[in-house]
Coordinates of C-alpha atoms in Angstrom, one line a residue:
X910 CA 7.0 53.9 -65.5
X911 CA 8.8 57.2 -65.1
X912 CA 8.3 59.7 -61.9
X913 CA 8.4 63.2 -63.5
X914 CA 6.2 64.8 -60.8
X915 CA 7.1 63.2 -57.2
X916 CA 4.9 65.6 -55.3
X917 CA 1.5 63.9 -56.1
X918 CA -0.3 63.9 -52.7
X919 CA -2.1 60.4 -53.4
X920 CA -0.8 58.9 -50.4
X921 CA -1.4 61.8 -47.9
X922 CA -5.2 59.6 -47.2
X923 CA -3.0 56.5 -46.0
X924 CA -3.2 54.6 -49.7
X925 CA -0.9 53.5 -52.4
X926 CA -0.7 53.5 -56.1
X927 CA 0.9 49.8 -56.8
X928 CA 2.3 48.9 -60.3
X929 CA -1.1 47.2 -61.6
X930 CA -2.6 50.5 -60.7
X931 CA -4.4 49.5 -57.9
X932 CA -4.8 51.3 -54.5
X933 CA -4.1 49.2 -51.5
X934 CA -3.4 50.5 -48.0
X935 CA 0.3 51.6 -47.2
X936 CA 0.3 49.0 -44.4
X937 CA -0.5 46.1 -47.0
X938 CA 1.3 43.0 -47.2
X939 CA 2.3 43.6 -51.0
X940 CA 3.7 46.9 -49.7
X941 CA 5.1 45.9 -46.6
X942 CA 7.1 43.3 -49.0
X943 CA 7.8 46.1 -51.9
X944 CA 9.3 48.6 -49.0
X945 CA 11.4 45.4 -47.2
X946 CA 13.2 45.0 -50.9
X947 CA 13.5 49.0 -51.5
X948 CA 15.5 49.1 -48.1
X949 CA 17.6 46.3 -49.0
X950 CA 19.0 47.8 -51.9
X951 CA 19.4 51.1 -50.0
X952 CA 21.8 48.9 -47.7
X953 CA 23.2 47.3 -50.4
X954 CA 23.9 50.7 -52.1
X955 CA 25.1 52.2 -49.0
X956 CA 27.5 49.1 -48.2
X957 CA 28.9 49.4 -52.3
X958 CA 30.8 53.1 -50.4
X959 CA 33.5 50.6 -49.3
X960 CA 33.6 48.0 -52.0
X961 CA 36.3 47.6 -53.9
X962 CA 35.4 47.6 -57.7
X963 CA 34.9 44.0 -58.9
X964 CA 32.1 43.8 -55.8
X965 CA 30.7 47.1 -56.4
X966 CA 29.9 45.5 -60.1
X967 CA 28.5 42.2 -58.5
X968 CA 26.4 44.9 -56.0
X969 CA 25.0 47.2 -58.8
X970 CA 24.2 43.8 -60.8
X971 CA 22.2 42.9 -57.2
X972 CA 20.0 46.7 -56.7
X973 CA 19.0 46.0 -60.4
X974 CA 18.0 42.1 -59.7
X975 CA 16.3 43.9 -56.7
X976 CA 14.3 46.4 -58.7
X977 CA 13.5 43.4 -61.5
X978 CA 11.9 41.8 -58.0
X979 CA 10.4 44.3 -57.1
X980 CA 8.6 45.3 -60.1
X981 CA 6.8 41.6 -59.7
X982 CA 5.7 42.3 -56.5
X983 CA 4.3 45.8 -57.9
X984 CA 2.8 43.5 -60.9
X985 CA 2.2 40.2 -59.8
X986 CA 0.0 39.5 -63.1
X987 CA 3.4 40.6 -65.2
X988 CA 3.7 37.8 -67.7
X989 CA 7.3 38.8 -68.8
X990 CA 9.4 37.7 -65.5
X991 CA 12.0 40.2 -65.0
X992 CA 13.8 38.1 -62.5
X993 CA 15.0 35.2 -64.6
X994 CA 16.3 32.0 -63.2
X995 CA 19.9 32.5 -64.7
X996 CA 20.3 35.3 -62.0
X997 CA 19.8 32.8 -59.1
X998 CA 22.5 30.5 -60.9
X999 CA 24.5 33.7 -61.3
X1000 CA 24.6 34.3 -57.4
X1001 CA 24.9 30.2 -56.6
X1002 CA 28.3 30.7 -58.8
X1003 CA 29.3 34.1 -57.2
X1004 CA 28.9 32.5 -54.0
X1005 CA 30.8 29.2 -54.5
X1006 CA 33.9 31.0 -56.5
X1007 CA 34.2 33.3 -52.9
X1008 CA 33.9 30.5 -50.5
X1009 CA 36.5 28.6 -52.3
X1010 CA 38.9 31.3 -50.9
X1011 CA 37.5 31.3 -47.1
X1012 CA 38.6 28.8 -44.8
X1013 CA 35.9 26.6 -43.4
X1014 CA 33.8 27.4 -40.6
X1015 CA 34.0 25.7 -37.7
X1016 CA 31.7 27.7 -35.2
X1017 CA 28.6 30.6 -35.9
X1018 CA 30.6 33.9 -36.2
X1019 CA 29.1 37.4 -35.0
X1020 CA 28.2 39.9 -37.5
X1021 CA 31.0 42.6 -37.8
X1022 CA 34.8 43.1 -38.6
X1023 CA 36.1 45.8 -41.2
X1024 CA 33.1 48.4 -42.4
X1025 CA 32.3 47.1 -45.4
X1026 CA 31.9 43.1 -44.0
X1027 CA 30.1 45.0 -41.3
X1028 CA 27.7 47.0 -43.7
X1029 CA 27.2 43.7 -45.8
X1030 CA 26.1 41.5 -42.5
X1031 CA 23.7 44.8 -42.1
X1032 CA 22.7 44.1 -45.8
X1033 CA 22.4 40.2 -45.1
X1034 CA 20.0 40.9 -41.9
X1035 CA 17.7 43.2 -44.3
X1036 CA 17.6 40.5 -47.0
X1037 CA 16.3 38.0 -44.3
X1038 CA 13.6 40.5 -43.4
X1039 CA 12.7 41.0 -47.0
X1040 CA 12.5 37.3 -47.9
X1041 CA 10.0 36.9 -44.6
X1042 CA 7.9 39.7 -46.4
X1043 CA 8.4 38.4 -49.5
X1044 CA 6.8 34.7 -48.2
X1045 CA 3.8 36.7 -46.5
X1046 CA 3.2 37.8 -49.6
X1047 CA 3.2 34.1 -51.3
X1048 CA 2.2 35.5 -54.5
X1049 CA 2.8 32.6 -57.1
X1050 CA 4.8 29.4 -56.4
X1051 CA 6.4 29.5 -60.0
X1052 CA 8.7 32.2 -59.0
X1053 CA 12.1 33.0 -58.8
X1054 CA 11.8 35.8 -55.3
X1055 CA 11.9 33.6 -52.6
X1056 CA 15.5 31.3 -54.1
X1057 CA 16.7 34.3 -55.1
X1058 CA 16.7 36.4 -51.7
X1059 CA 18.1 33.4 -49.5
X1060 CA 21.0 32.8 -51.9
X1061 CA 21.1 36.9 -51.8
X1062 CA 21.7 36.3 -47.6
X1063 CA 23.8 33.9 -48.6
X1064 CA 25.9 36.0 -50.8
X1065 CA 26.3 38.6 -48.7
X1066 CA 27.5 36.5 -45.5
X1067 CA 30.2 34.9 -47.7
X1068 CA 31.1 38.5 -49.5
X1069 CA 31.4 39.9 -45.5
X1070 CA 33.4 37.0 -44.3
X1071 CA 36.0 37.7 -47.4
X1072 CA 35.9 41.2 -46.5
X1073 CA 37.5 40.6 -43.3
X1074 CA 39.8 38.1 -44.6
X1075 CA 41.5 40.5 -47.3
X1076 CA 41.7 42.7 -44.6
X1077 CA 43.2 40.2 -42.0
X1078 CA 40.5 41.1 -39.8
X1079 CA 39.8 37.9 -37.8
X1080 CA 36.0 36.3 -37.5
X1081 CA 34.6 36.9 -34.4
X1082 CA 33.6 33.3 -33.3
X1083 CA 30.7 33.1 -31.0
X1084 CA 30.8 31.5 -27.4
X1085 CA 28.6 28.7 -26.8
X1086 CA 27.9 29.2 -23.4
X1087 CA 26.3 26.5 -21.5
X1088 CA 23.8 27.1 -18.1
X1089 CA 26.7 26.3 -16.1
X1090 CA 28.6 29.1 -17.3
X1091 CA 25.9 32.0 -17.0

């Protein structure tokens, strides 16, 4: 489908056009769920301004798994699966070839550091909130959305933490405090 004329006034009444063509309230599950994926791959797109090239490829590889999810969640009756299960073993790869380069951790860490880890933990966050939409959803059980969002969050929490290690920026370990010591 191709937007040509973006000024359409459909939704002005409160209703969406969804990719089988049917109109559903803009505060429907399926919508909530389409919107949660949109914004993470506006984050993603926005953290891509301080990657350096080999991740920007990974990330634009990412925004087009995204929009491959995202036309399922428009269509869930789509018999052609955009999403295909090689991208989830793509990622599982991705993510093991960056941790092999990251020492292991020995405590949670906070989200932050250098922009771009920062902006990725940002991205991680948002990929959490769209797999919770995504599972509200719950449309089929024979599909790839779900594995392929939490190794997403996965992805991006090992990309950030070897963000701040090419830029020797050190993790910022969080303190376990007990009662005691509040």
């Amino acid at each position: 489908m191709r937007l040509s004329n973006i000024v359409t006034k459909k939704g002005d009444s409160g209703k969406t056009s969804i990719g089988s063509g049917e109109r559903v309230s803009k505060d429907h599950p399926r919508v909530h769920a389409m919107g949660a994926v949109d914004h993470l791959n506006s984050t993603i797109g926005w953290s891509m301004v301080e990657a350096s090239n080999i991740f920007k490829d990974d990330l634009k590889e990412i925004q087009n798994d995204l929009f491959d999810l995202g036309a399922e969640l428009a269509v869930p009756s789509l018999e052609n699966k955009k999403l295909k299960l090689e991208r989830l073993d793509w990622l599982e790869s991705r993510i093991k070839d960056i941790n092999n380069n990251l020492k292991p951790l020995t405590e949670f860490i906070l989200p932050g550091g250098t922009e771009f880890a920062s902006r990725l933990h940002l991205a991680r966050t948002e990929c959490r909130h769209a797999e919770r939409q995504v599972v509200t959803v719950n449309i089929k059980l024979d599909n790839n959305h779900i594995p392929y969002l939490n190794r997403l969050s996965d992805y991006l929490f090992v990309l950030a933490r070897y963000a701040n290690s090419k830029k020797g920026q050190k993790e910022n370990m969080w303190k376990n405090k007990t009662s005691n010591e509040l």
